[in-house]
C-alpha cells in the first residue's frame, strides 16, 4: 500500500524536520535524533529502503545535497571575521588539521584495517567538525568567549575543506598506485583550477546581478539554487570530483564580496539547506544494511573510534597550539570537543560509492566506520561538554551578560546602565538605522535578525545569560522568547508588555516573562524617555533598607533590575517578587521632577523647615558633588549616572 517513492520521500522529510524540532525542543543534538529515526524506519523495522526504492536517483540526490551543504558552509567563510582572532585559530585550522589528517589516516590503516588509499581519503574527511553540530553544543554549554570562538570558527573554516582534502587524496593515491599517469594527475589539477575559476566567476556574476537589482527578491533564492547546481554539475562533468571544489569557491567568493544583499541570500540556506540536511541524513541512515550496524561493533572499528577520541584529536590540538596563549584548561576542552556531523556522513557515503566503483572493496567499511565515529562523538561530546567546561571553569554560567533585541532609545540607555555593572551587553536590531542610539552611546551592537539561523555564524551568543525582547512588534518579541526557550530557559527570557492598543487577545504565543515592575510596553517606555525620565541607581544599605526604598519611592517609577553585590543582575517582573539586601543596588526609571519633590520633602523634614527653595534642589541635581555637600542616603548623584 505504501511501497512507493512518493511515500518514502514524504516519510524522510517528515522524520527529518520532526527530528530537528525535537532537537530544538529538548536541547539534544539533532544528528542523534535523526540517526535514531532513520535506523528505526530503515534497518530496524524495514519500513523504507531509500537506496533500493530510488535506484539510480539515490546517488545524484546525495551529490546535490552535499554540494549545497558545502556551499552553505563556505558562504560563511568571511575572512574579515576570522582575521580578528589570534594565533590559536590559524594554527588549529592549518597545522592542527594536517596533523589530524595524517594521524587519522594512520589510525584508519593500522587499527581499522583500511587500505592506504581509503585510509588517507577518510582521514582527510574526518578533520571536519561542522557548525551544524558545534553551534548547538556551544549554546548549551555556555562556554567562555575564547574557547567558544575557537571551536566555532574551526568548524566553519575546516568544514568545506575536509571533503576537498579527501578528493585530492583520492587523486594523488591513484597516481602513486599508477592508476593514473602524471599527465592525468596534472589534468586533474588543471580541472581543479578551472573549477575554482568557474565558482569564482559564477559568484561574481550572480553577486553583481543581486547588487544591481537585476534579479527580483522573490527569485533570488531559486536562481541561486539553480546556479549552485549548474556550477557543481558543469565542473563535475568536465572532471569528476571537482564539482565540490567549484561550489566551495563560489560560496567563499560570495562571502567576501561584501554584498548588501547577503543577508537575503542567507534565507537560501535556511529554507533549502535545512530541508536537505534533515532529509539526506535520514536517507543515509535508513539505507544502512543491517550487516553494517553489526559491523559497527567490530573491534577494529571500536579501536579506531577510541584512537580518534583520545589520541588523534588531543594530539593535533596540543601540538598545533604550542607557543600560543591558550592555557592548559582551554587545550583540554578543545582537545576533547570535536563532534563529526552531517557533512562527514554524507560525504563519506558519496566517496564510498566512488571508491567501490574504482575497485576499493574495503570501502564497504566506510559507512559503518563513519557512522560509529559520528554517533559516538556527537553523543559523548554533546553530553559531556557542559560538565567538562564547568569542571575546567570555562563557562559563563555565573556571569550576567544581557542581549537586548531592540534599537530604541530606552534600550540604549538601559544597555548603558548594564554596561556600568561590568556585565556584557549587546543590542541587536534588524536595521542599521535602528541602532543609531546604540552607536551614539558607544555600545556593542549587531545588525541582523535574531531569529535567523545564520545569526549564530556571525554572533557569539554564549556570553549572554539574559535575552530581553524589546522591539515595537509584540508578536516578534514573543516569537524570540519562544524560540530561545530551550537554549536559555524561560527564566532568562523577558519581553516588554503587550501594547494596550493592540488586539492582544488574538496572540496565543507563550513567550518570555514580562519585563519590569509594573509591566510596561516599549511604547510607554519611549514616551517616558522623551518626557525626560532617567535611569537612576539607588544603593541599599543597612541604614537605608529595601523596605524603606519601596515605601519612599515614586509611585510612577519603573523598577528595572537589581545589581547584586556579587556583580550579577536580576530583572524585575510582575511574575515574581525580588528582594534586595544591603550591598545591592536597585535600578529604576524615574521622573526627575518627582524626584526633586521627594528630595525637597526629605530635606525639609531633616532641616525642620516647611519648605526648601526649589533652586537649591535643582542645584543638587545639576552641580558636581562638592566635598562635604550633603548626600541623600542611598542615591547616586546625577553626575555619576
Coordinates of C-alpha atoms in Angstrom, one line a residue:
X1 CA 0.0 0.0 0.0
X2 CA 2.8 2.4 0.9
X3 CA 5.5 0.9 -1.3
X4 CA 6.3 3.9 -3.4
X5 CA 9.0 6.5 -3.9
X6 CA 6.4 9.2 -3.0
X7 CA 5.7 7.7 0.4
X8 CA 9.5 7.2 1.1
X9 CA 10.2 10.9 0.3
X10 CA 7.3 12.1 2.4
X11 CA 8.4 10.0 5.4
X12 CA 12.0 11.0 5.0
X13 CA 11.2 14.7 5.0
X14 CA 8.7 14.3 7.8
X15 CA 11.1 12.5 10.0
X16 CA 14.0 14.9 9.3
X17 CA 12.0 18.0 10.2
X18 CA 10.4 16.3 13.2
X19 CA 13.8 15.4 14.4
X20 CA 15.1 18.9 14.0
X21 CA 12.1 20.2 16.1
X22 CA 12.6 17.6 18.8
X23 CA 16.3 18.5 19.0
X24 CA 15.3 22.2 19.4
X25 CA 12.6 21.4 21.9
X26 CA 14.6 19.0 24.2
X27 CA 18.0 20.6 23.7
X28 CA 19.6 17.5 22.1
X29 CA 21.9 17.2 19.1
X30 CA 19.7 16.9 16.0
X31 CA 22.0 14.4 14.4
X32 CA 21.4 11.9 17.2
X33 CA 17.6 12.1 16.8
X34 CA 17.8 11.9 13.0
X35 CA 20.1 8.9 13.3
X36 CA 17.7 7.0 15.5
X37 CA 14.7 7.9 13.3
X38 CA 16.5 6.7 10.2
X39 CA 17.6 3.5 11.8
X40 CA 14.1 2.8 13.1
X41 CA 12.3 3.2 9.8
X42 CA 15.2 1.6 7.8
X43 CA 17.2 -1.4 9.0
X44 CA 15.3 -2.0 12.3
X45 CA 11.7 -2.1 11.1
X46 CA 12.3 -2.2 7.4
X47 CA 9.6 0.3 6.5
X48 CA 11.7 2.0 3.8
X49 CA 14.9 1.5 1.9
X50 CA 15.6 4.7 0.0
X51 CA 18.7 3.4 -1.8
X52 CA 16.7 0.5 -3.2
X53 CA 13.5 2.4 -4.0
X54 CA 15.2 5.4 -5.6
X55 CA 17.7 3.3 -7.6
X56 CA 19.9 5.4 -9.8
X57 CA 18.4 8.6 -8.4
X58 CA 19.9 7.9 -5.0
X59 CA 23.5 8.9 -5.9
X60 CA 22.6 12.2 -7.7
X61 CA 20.4 13.2 -4.9
X62 CA 23.2 12.7 -2.4
X63 CA 25.6 14.5 -4.6
X64 CA 23.3 17.5 -5.0
X65 CA 22.8 17.6 -1.2
X66 CA 26.5 17.5 -0.5
X67 CA 27.1 20.3 -3.0
X68 CA 24.5 22.5 -1.3
X69 CA 25.7 21.7 2.2
X70 CA 29.3 22.6 1.2
X71 CA 28.1 25.8 -0.5
X72 CA 26.3 27.0 2.6
X73 CA 29.3 26.2 4.8
X74 CA 31.7 28.2 2.6
X75 CA 29.1 31.0 2.3
X76 CA 30.0 31.7 6.0
X77 CA 33.8 32.0 5.4
X78 CA 34.1 35.8 5.7
X79 CA 37.8 36.2 6.3
X80 CA 37.3 39.6 7.8
X81 CA 35.7 37.9 10.8
X82 CA 38.4 35.3 11.1
X83 CA 41.1 37.9 10.9
X84 CA 40.2 39.2 14.3
X85 CA 41.3 36.1 16.2
X86 CA 44.8 35.4 17.4
X87 CA 47.2 32.6 16.6
X88 CA 45.2 29.6 18.0
X89 CA 42.5 29.6 15.3
X90 CA 45.1 29.8 12.5
X91 CA 47.2 27.1 14.0
X92 CA 44.3 24.7 14.6
X93 CA 42.8 25.0 11.1
X94 CA 46.2 24.6 9.4
X95 CA 48.8 22.7 11.4
X96 CA 46.2 21.0 13.6
X97 CA 44.1 19.9 10.6
X98 CA 47.2 18.5 8.9
X99 CA 48.3 16.6 12.0
X100 CA 44.7 15.2 12.4
X101 CA 44.7 14.1 8.7
X102 CA 48.0 12.2 9.0
X103 CA 47.3 10.7 12.4
X104 CA 43.7 9.8 11.5
X105 CA 44.9 8.2 8.3
X106 CA 47.5 6.1 10.2
X107 CA 44.8 5.0 12.7
X108 CA 42.4 4.1 9.8
X109 CA 45.1 1.9 8.2
X110 CA 46.6 0.2 11.2
X111 CA 43.6 0.0 13.5
X112 CA 40.6 -0.2 11.2
X113 CA 42.4 -2.2 8.6
X114 CA 41.7 0.1 5.6
X115 CA 44.0 0.3 2.6
X116 CA 46.3 3.3 2.4
X117 CA 44.1 4.9 -0.3
X118 CA 40.9 4.6 1.6
X119 CA 42.6 5.5 4.9
X120 CA 44.1 8.8 3.6
X121 CA 40.8 9.7 1.9
X122 CA 38.7 9.1 5.1
X123 CA 41.5 10.7 7.2
X124 CA 41.1 13.9 5.3
X125 CA 37.4 13.9 5.6
X126 CA 37.3 13.3 9.3
X127 CA 39.2 16.6 10.1
X128 CA 35.8 18.3 9.9
X129 CA 33.6 19.1 12.9
X130 CA 30.9 21.2 11.3
X131 CA 29.0 24.2 12.6
X132 CA 25.7 22.4 12.4
X133 CA 26.9 20.2 15.2
X134 CA 29.2 22.6 17.1
X135 CA 26.9 25.6 17.4
X136 CA 24.1 23.9 19.4
X137 CA 26.6 22.4 21.8
X138 CA 28.2 25.8 22.4
X139 CA 24.8 27.4 23.2
X140 CA 24.1 24.5 25.5
X141 CA 27.4 24.6 27.4
X142 CA 27.7 28.4 27.8
X143 CA 31.5 28.5 27.2
X144 CA 33.6 31.5 27.8
X145 CA 34.2 33.6 24.6
X146 CA 37.7 32.4 23.6
X147 CA 37.2 28.6 23.6
X148 CA 33.7 29.1 22.1
X149 CA 35.1 31.2 19.3
X150 CA 37.9 28.8 18.5
X151 CA 35.6 25.8 18.3
X152 CA 33.1 27.8 16.3
X153 CA 35.5 29.0 13.7
X154 CA 37.3 25.7 13.4
X155 CA 34.0 24.1 12.5
X156 CA 33.2 26.8 9.9
X157 CA 36.6 27.0 8.3
X158 CA 37.6 23.4 8.2
X159 CA 34.1 22.1 7.2
X160 CA 34.3 22.7 3.5
X161 CA 37.9 21.7 3.2
X162 CA 37.6 18.2 4.6
X163 CA 35.8 16.9 1.5
X164 CA 38.2 18.7 -0.8
X165 CA 41.2 17.2 1.0
X166 CA 39.6 13.8 0.5
X167 CA 39.2 14.5 -3.2
X168 CA 42.9 15.5 -3.6
X169 CA 44.0 12.5 -1.5
X170 CA 41.9 10.2 -3.8
X171 CA 43.6 11.5 -7.0
X172 CA 47.1 11.5 -5.5
X173 CA 46.8 8.0 -4.2
X174 CA 45.6 6.8 -7.7
X175 CA 48.7 8.5 -9.1
X176 CA 51.0 6.7 -6.6
X177 CA 49.4 3.4 -7.4
X178 CA 50.0 4.1 -11.1
X179 CA 46.3 4.0 -11.7
X180 CA 46.6 7.4 -13.4
X181 CA 49.5 8.9 -15.2
X182 CA 51.3 12.1 -14.3
X183 CA 49.6 13.7 -17.2
X184 CA 46.2 12.7 -15.9
X185 CA 47.1 14.0 -12.4
X186 CA 48.2 17.3 -13.8
X187 CA 45.0 17.4 -15.9
X188 CA 43.0 16.9 -12.6
X189 CA 44.8 19.8 -11.0
X190 CA 44.1 21.9 -14.1
X191 CA 40.5 20.9 -13.9
X192 CA 40.5 21.8 -10.2
X193 CA 41.9 25.3 -11.1
X194 CA 39.1 25.6 -13.7
X195 CA 36.6 24.6 -11.0
X196 CA 37.9 27.4 -8.7
X197 CA 37.7 29.9 -11.6
X198 CA 34.2 28.7 -12.5
X199 CA 33.0 29.0 -8.9
X200 CA 34.6 32.4 -8.6
X201 CA 33.1 33.6 -11.9
X202 CA 29.6 32.3 -11.0
X203 CA 29.8 34.1 -7.7
X204 CA 30.9 37.4 -9.3
X205 CA 28.1 37.2 -11.9
X206 CA 25.3 36.3 -9.5
X207 CA 26.6 38.7 -6.8
X208 CA 26.7 41.6 -9.3
X209 CA 23.2 40.8 -10.5
X210 CA 21.9 40.8 -6.9
X211 CA 23.6 44.2 -6.2
X212 CA 22.3 45.8 -9.4
X213 CA 18.8 44.8 -8.7
X214 CA 18.7 42.7 -11.9
X215 CA 17.0 39.8 -10.1
X216 CA 13.8 40.4 -8.1
X217 CA 13.7 39.5 -4.5
X218 CA 11.3 36.5 -4.9
X219 CA 13.6 34.9 -7.5
X220 CA 17.0 35.3 -5.6
X221 CA 16.8 32.0 -3.7
X222 CA 15.6 29.9 -6.6
X223 CA 18.1 31.4 -9.1
X224 CA 21.0 31.0 -6.6
X225 CA 19.9 27.3 -6.1
X226 CA 20.0 26.8 -9.8
X227 CA 23.4 28.4 -10.3
X228 CA 24.9 26.3 -7.5
X229 CA 23.6 23.1 -9.1
X230 CA 24.7 24.3 -12.5
X231 CA 28.2 25.1 -11.3
X232 CA 28.5 21.8 -9.5
X233 CA 27.3 19.7 -12.4
X234 CA 29.3 21.5 -15.1
X235 CA 32.6 21.2 -13.2
X236 CA 31.9 17.6 -12.3
X237 CA 31.1 16.7 -15.9
X238 CA 34.4 18.2 -17.1
X239 CA 36.4 16.3 -14.4
X240 CA 34.8 14.0 -11.8
X241 CA 35.0 15.2 -8.1
X242 CA 35.8 18.8 -8.9
X243 CA 32.2 20.0 -8.5
X244 CA 32.6 20.2 -4.7
X245 CA 35.6 22.5 -5.2
X246 CA 33.6 24.7 -7.6
X247 CA 30.7 25.3 -5.2
X248 CA 33.1 25.9 -2.3
X249 CA 34.9 28.5 -4.2
X250 CA 31.6 30.1 -5.2
X251 CA 30.4 30.3 -1.6
X252 CA 33.8 31.7 -0.3
X253 CA 33.7 34.4 -3.1
X254 CA 30.2 35.5 -2.3
X255 CA 31.0 35.5 1.4
X256 CA 33.8 38.0 0.8
X257 CA 32.2 40.3 -1.8
X258 CA 30.6 42.5 0.9
X259 CA 27.2 42.1 -0.7
X260 CA 24.5 44.2 0.8
X261 CA 22.0 41.5 -0.2
X262 CA 24.0 38.7 1.5
X263 CA 21.6 38.7 4.5
X264 CA 18.8 38.0 2.0
X265 CA 20.9 35.2 0.5
X266 CA 21.1 33.6 3.9
X267 CA 17.4 32.5 3.5
X268 CA 18.7 30.2 0.8
X269 CA 20.4 28.2 3.4
X270 CA 17.7 28.3 6.0
X271 CA 14.9 27.3 3.7
X272 CA 16.6 24.9 1.3
X273 CA 19.7 23.6 3.1
X274 CA 17.9 22.7 6.4
X275 CA 15.4 20.6 4.5
X276 CA 18.1 18.8 2.6
X277 CA 20.3 18.2 5.6
X278 CA 17.4 16.8 7.5
X279 CA 16.2 14.6 4.7
X280 CA 19.5 13.4 3.4
X281 CA 20.7 12.3 6.8
X282 CA 17.6 10.2 7.4
X283 CA 18.0 8.8 3.9
X284 CA 21.6 7.7 4.6
X285 CA 20.8 6.0 7.9
X286 CA 17.6 4.4 6.6
X287 CA 19.6 2.9 3.8
X288 CA 22.1 1.2 6.1
X289 CA 22.3 -2.5 5.7
X290 CA 21.7 -4.4 9.0
X291 CA 25.1 -6.0 8.5
X292 CA 26.6 -2.5 8.6
X293 CA 25.1 -2.0 12.0
X294 CA 26.6 -5.2 13.2
X295 CA 29.9 -4.2 11.7
X296 CA 30.0 -1.1 13.9
X297 CA 30.8 -3.4 16.8
X298 CA 33.8 -4.7 15.0
X299 CA 36.8 -4.5 17.5
X300 CA 38.9 -2.8 14.8
X301 CA 36.3 0.0 14.3
X302 CA 35.9 0.4 18.1
X303 CA 39.7 0.8 18.4
X304 CA 39.7 3.3 15.6
X305 CA 37.0 5.4 17.2
X306 CA 38.8 5.4 20.6
X307 CA 42.1 6.4 18.9
X308 CA 40.3 9.3 17.2
X309 CA 38.7 10.4 20.5
X310 CA 41.7 10.1 22.9
X311 CA 44.8 10.3 20.7
X312 CA 44.3 11.9 17.3
X313 CA 42.2 14.9 18.4
X314 CA 44.1 15.8 21.6
X315 CA 47.5 15.3 19.8
X316 CA 46.6 17.6 16.9
X317 CA 45.4 20.4 19.3
X318 CA 48.3 20.2 21.8
X319 CA 51.0 20.2 19.1
X320 CA 49.4 22.9 16.9
X321 CA 48.8 25.3 19.8
X322 CA 52.4 25.2 21.1
X323 CA 53.6 28.8 21.5
X324 CA 50.1 30.2 21.6
X325 CA 48.4 32.0 24.5
X326 CA 45.9 29.1 25.2
X327 CA 46.1 27.8 28.7
X328 CA 46.1 24.1 29.6
X329 CA 42.4 24.1 30.6
X330 CA 41.4 25.5 27.2
X331 CA 43.6 23.0 25.4
X332 CA 42.0 20.1 27.4
X333 CA 38.5 21.3 26.4
X334 CA 39.2 22.0 22.8
X335 CA 41.2 18.8 22.5
X336 CA 38.2 16.8 23.6
X337 CA 35.4 18.5 21.8
X338 CA 35.3 17.5 18.1
X339 CA 31.9 16.1 17.1
X340 CA 31.6 15.0 13.5
X341 CA 28.3 15.7 11.8
X342 CA 26.2 15.6 8.7
X343 CA 28.9 16.6 6.3
X344 CA 31.2 13.8 7.4
X345 CA 28.4 11.2 7.0
X346 CA 27.0 12.5 3.7
X347 CA 30.4 12.9 2.0
X348 CA 31.7 9.5 3.2
X349 CA 28.6 7.9 1.6
X350 CA 29.5 9.8 -1.5
X351 CA 33.1 8.6 -1.5
X352 CA 32.1 5.0 -0.5
X353 CA 30.2 4.7 -3.8
X354 CA 33.0 6.2 -5.9
X355 CA 35.7 4.0 -4.2
X356 CA 33.7 0.8 -4.7
X357 CA 33.3 1.7 -8.3
X358 CA 37.1 2.1 -8.6
X359 CA 37.7 -1.4 -7.1
X360 CA 38.5 -0.5 -3.5
X361 CA 36.4 -3.2 -1.8
X362 CA 37.4 -2.2 1.8
X363 CA 35.4 1.0 1.2
X364 CA 32.4 -1.1 2.3
X365 CA 33.5 -0.4 5.8
X366 CA 33.4 3.4 5.3
X367 CA 29.7 3.8 6.2
X368 CA 30.0 1.7 9.4
X369 CA 33.2 3.5 10.3
X370 CA 31.8 6.9 9.7
X371 CA 28.5 6.2 11.5
X372 CA 30.4 4.8 14.5
X373 CA 32.6 7.9 14.7
X374 CA 29.8 10.4 14.1
X375 CA 27.3 8.9 16.6
X376 CA 29.9 8.3 19.3
X377 CA 31.4 11.8 19.1
X378 CA 28.1 13.5 19.0
X379 CA 26.7 11.6 22.0
X380 CA 29.9 11.7 24.1
X381 CA 30.8 15.3 23.3
X382 CA 27.2 16.5 23.4
X383 CA 26.5 15.2 26.8
X384 CA 30.0 15.9 28.3
X385 CA 30.8 19.4 27.1
X386 CA 28.8 21.2 29.8
X387 CA 30.1 19.0 32.6
X388 CA 33.7 19.3 31.5
X389 CA 33.5 23.1 30.9
X390 CA 32.2 23.6 34.4
X391 CA 35.0 21.4 35.9
X392 CA 37.6 23.4 34.0
X393 CA 35.9 26.7 34.9
X394 CA 35.4 27.7 31.3
X395 CA 31.7 28.5 31.4
X396 CA 29.9 31.9 31.7
X397 CA 27.1 30.5 33.9
X398 CA 27.9 32.8 36.8
X399 CA 28.0 35.9 34.6
X400 CA 25.0 38.0 33.7
X401 CA 25.5 39.1 30.1
X402 CA 22.4 40.7 28.5
X403 CA 21.4 40.7 24.9
X404 CA 18.8 43.3 24.1
X405 CA 16.8 42.8 20.9
X406 CA 15.8 46.4 20.3
X407 CA 17.0 49.6 18.7
X408 CA 15.0 52.1 20.8
X409 CA 16.4 54.9 22.8
X410 CA 15.3 53.3 26.1
X411 CA 17.1 50.1 25.2
X412 CA 20.3 52.0 24.6
X413 CA 20.0 53.8 27.9
X414 CA 19.3 50.5 29.7
X415 CA 22.3 49.0 28.0
X416 CA 24.5 51.8 29.2
X417 CA 23.4 51.2 32.8
X418 CA 24.1 47.4 32.4
X419 CA 27.5 48.2 30.9
X420 CA 28.3 50.2 34.1
X421 CA 27.8 47.0 36.1
X422 CA 30.7 45.4 34.1
X423 CA 28.4 42.8 32.6
X424 CA 28.5 42.0 28.9
X425 CA 25.8 43.8 26.9
X426 CA 24.8 43.9 23.3
X427 CA 22.0 45.3 21.2
X428 CA 20.6 43.6 18.1
X429 CA 18.3 45.1 15.6
X430 CA 17.2 44.2 12.1
X431 CA 18.2 47.5 10.6
X432 CA 21.4 49.6 10.8
X433 CA 19.4 52.8 11.2
X434 CA 17.6 51.3 14.2
X435 CA 20.8 51.0 16.1
X436 CA 21.7 54.7 15.9
X437 CA 21.1 55.3 19.6
X438 CA 23.4 52.4 20.4
X439 CA 26.2 53.7 18.2
X440 CA 25.9 57.2 19.7
X441 CA 26.4 55.7 23.2
X442 CA 29.4 53.6 22.1
X443 CA 27.6 50.3 22.7
X444 CA 28.3 47.0 21.1
X445 CA 25.6 46.2 18.5
X446 CA 24.9 43.9 15.7
X447 CA 22.6 44.2 12.6
X448 CA 20.6 41.1 11.9
X449 CA 17.5 39.0 12.6
X450 CA 17.9 37.2 15.9
X451 CA 15.5 34.5 14.7
X452 CA 17.8 33.8 11.7
X453 CA 19.8 30.6 12.0
X454 CA 22.7 32.4 10.3
X455 CA 23.0 34.8 13.3
X456 CA 25.0 32.1 15.1
X457 CA 27.7 32.1 12.5
X458 CA 28.4 35.8 13.0
X459 CA 27.4 36.5 16.6
X460 CA 28.7 34.7 19.6
X461 CA 25.7 34.3 21.9
X462 CA 27.5 32.4 24.7
X463 CA 28.4 35.4 26.9
X464 CA 24.7 36.4 27.3
X465 CA 22.7 34.8 30.1
X466 CA 19.6 37.0 29.6
X467 CA 17.8 38.0 26.4
X468 CA 15.4 41.0 26.5
X469 CA 13.0 41.2 23.5
X470 CA 12.0 44.9 23.4
X471 CA 11.1 45.7 19.8
X472 CA 8.0 47.5 18.9
X473 CA 6.4 44.4 17.4
X474 CA 4.9 42.4 20.3
X475 CA 4.4 39.2 18.4
X476 CA 8.1 39.3 17.3
X477 CA 9.2 39.6 20.9
X478 CA 7.1 36.6 21.9
X479 CA 8.5 34.6 19.0
X480 CA 12.0 35.4 20.1
X481 CA 11.4 34.2 23.6
X482 CA 9.7 31.1 22.4
X483 CA 12.5 30.3 20.0
X484 CA 15.3 30.6 22.6
X485 CA 13.4 29.0 25.5
X486 CA 15.1 25.6 25.0
X487 CA 18.6 27.2 24.9
X488 CA 18.4 29.9 27.6
X489 CA 15.5 28.7 29.7
X490 CA 12.3 30.7 30.2
X491 CA 13.6 32.2 33.4
X492 CA 16.3 34.1 31.4
X493 CA 13.9 35.3 28.7
X494 CA 12.0 38.6 29.0
X495 CA 9.8 40.7 26.8
X496 CA 8.1 44.1 27.3
X497 CA 4.4 44.1 28.0
X498 CA 2.0 44.0 25.1
X499 CA 0.9 47.4 23.8
X500 CA -2.5 48.2 25.2
X501 CA -3.8 49.5 21.9
X502 CA -3.3 46.2 20.1
X503 CA -5.6 43.2 19.9
X504 CA -3.5 41.1 22.4
X505 CA -6.2 38.5 22.9
X506 CA -5.6 37.2 19.4
X507 CA -2.0 36.4 20.3
X508 CA -1.6 32.8 21.6
X509 CA 2.1 32.6 22.0
X510 CA 3.9 31.5 25.1
X511 CA 6.8 33.9 25.2
X512 CA 9.1 35.1 27.9
X513 CA 8.4 36.7 31.2
X514 CA 7.0 40.2 31.2
X515 CA 9.7 42.8 31.9
X516 CA 9.8 45.3 34.8
X517 CA 7.5 46.2 37.7
X518 CA 4.9 47.4 36.9
X519 CA 4.7 45.9 33.4
X520 CA 5.0 48.5 30.7
X521 CA 5.1 48.4 26.9
X522 CA 8.1 49.7 24.9
X523 CA 5.9 52.5 23.5
X524 CA 5.2 53.8 27.0
X525 CA 8.9 53.5 27.9
X526 CA 9.9 55.5 24.9
X527 CA 7.3 58.2 25.8
X528 CA 8.8 58.4 29.3
X529 CA 12.3 58.8 27.8
X530 CA 11.0 61.6 25.6
X531 CA 9.5 63.4 28.6
X532 CA 12.8 63.4 30.5
X533 CA 12.7 60.3 32.6
X534 CA 16.1 58.9 33.6
X535 CA 17.5 55.6 34.8
X536 CA 18.7 56.0 38.4
X537 CA 20.6 53.8 40.7
X538 CA 19.9 53.5 44.4
X539 CA 22.2 51.7 46.8
X540 CA 20.6 49.6 49.5
X541 CA 22.5 49.7 52.9
X542 CA 21.9 48.7 56.5
X543 CA 20.8 52.2 57.2
X544 CA 18.7 52.6 54.1
X545 CA 16.8 49.3 53.7
X546 CA 15.0 47.9 50.7
X547 CA 11.7 48.2 52.5
X548 CA 12.3 51.9 53.1
X549 CA 13.2 52.4 49.5
X550 CA 10.0 50.8 48.3
X551 CA 8.0 52.8 50.8
X552 CA 9.5 56.1 49.7
X553 CA 10.0 55.6 46.0
X554 CA 7.9 57.5 43.5
X555 CA 4.8 55.5 42.6
X556 CA 5.3 56.3 38.9
X557 CA 8.8 54.9 38.8
X558 CA 9.5 51.6 37.0
X559 CA 11.7 49.1 38.7
X560 CA 14.1 47.7 36.1
X561 CA 16.6 45.4 37.7
X562 CA 18.7 44.7 40.8
X563 CA 22.5 44.8 40.6
X564 CA 23.6 42.3 43.2
X565 CA 26.7 42.8 45.5
X566 CA 28.4 39.8 43.7
X567 CA 28.1 41.6 40.3
X568 CA 25.2 39.6 38.9
X569 CA 21.9 41.2 37.9
X570 CA 18.2 40.2 38.1
X571 CA 15.4 41.8 36.2
X572 CA 12.1 42.8 37.8
X573 CA 9.0 41.1 36.5
X574 CA 5.3 41.1 37.7
X575 CA 5.6 37.3 37.7
X576 CA 7.7 37.2 40.9
X577 CA 8.9 39.5 43.6
X578 CA 12.6 40.3 44.0
X579 CA 14.2 41.2 47.3
X580 CA 17.3 43.4 47.7
X581 CA 19.8 43.1 50.5
X582 CA 22.4 45.5 51.8
X583 CA 25.1 46.0 49.2
X584 CA 22.7 45.5 46.3
X585 CA 21.6 48.4 44.0
X586 CA 18.1 49.0 42.6
X587 CA 18.0 50.5 39.1
X588 CA 14.7 52.2 38.2
X589 CA 13.3 54.6 35.6
X590 CA 12.2 57.7 37.4
X591 CA 10.9 61.1 36.7
X592 CA 13.4 63.9 37.6
X593 CA 10.5 66.2 38.6
X594 CA 9.0 63.6 41.1
X595 CA 12.5 63.0 42.4
X596 CA 13.0 66.8 43.1
X597 CA 9.7 66.9 45.0
X598 CA 10.7 63.9 47.1
X599 CA 14.1 65.2 47.9
X600 CA 12.6 68.6 48.8
X601 CA 10.3 67.0 51.2
X602 CA 13.0 64.9 52.8
X603 CA 15.4 67.9 53.2
X604 CA 12.6 69.9 54.7
X605 CA 11.9 67.2 57.2
X606 CA 15.6 66.8 58.1
X607 CA 16.0 70.6 58.5
X608 CA 12.8 71.1 60.4
X609 CA 11.6 73.5 57.8
X610 CA 8.3 73.7 55.9
X611 CA 9.9 74.4 52.6
X612 CA 13.2 74.3 50.8
X613 CA 13.8 76.6 47.8
X614 CA 13.4 74.7 44.5
X615 CA 16.6 76.3 43.2
X616 CA 18.5 74.6 45.9
X617 CA 17.1 71.2 44.9
X618 CA 17.8 71.8 41.2
X619 CA 21.4 72.8 42.1
X620 CA 21.8 69.4 43.8
X621 CA 21.0 67.6 40.6
X622 CA 22.9 69.9 38.2
X623 CA 26.1 70.7 40.0
X624 CA 29.0 68.3 40.5
X625 CA 29.2 67.0 44.0
X626 CA 31.5 69.0 46.2
X627 CA 33.4 67.8 49.3
X628 CA 31.2 68.0 52.3
X629 CA 28.0 68.6 50.4
X630 CA 25.0 66.8 51.8
X631 CA 24.2 63.5 50.1
X632 CA 20.8 61.8 50.0
X633 CA 21.1 58.4 51.7
X634 CA 21.4 55.6 49.2
X635 CA 21.1 57.6 46.0
X636 CA 23.8 58.1 43.4
X637 CA 24.3 61.7 42.3
X638 CA 23.1 62.7 38.9
X639 CA 26.7 63.4 37.7
X640 CA 27.6 59.7 38.3
X641 CA 24.8 58.3 36.2

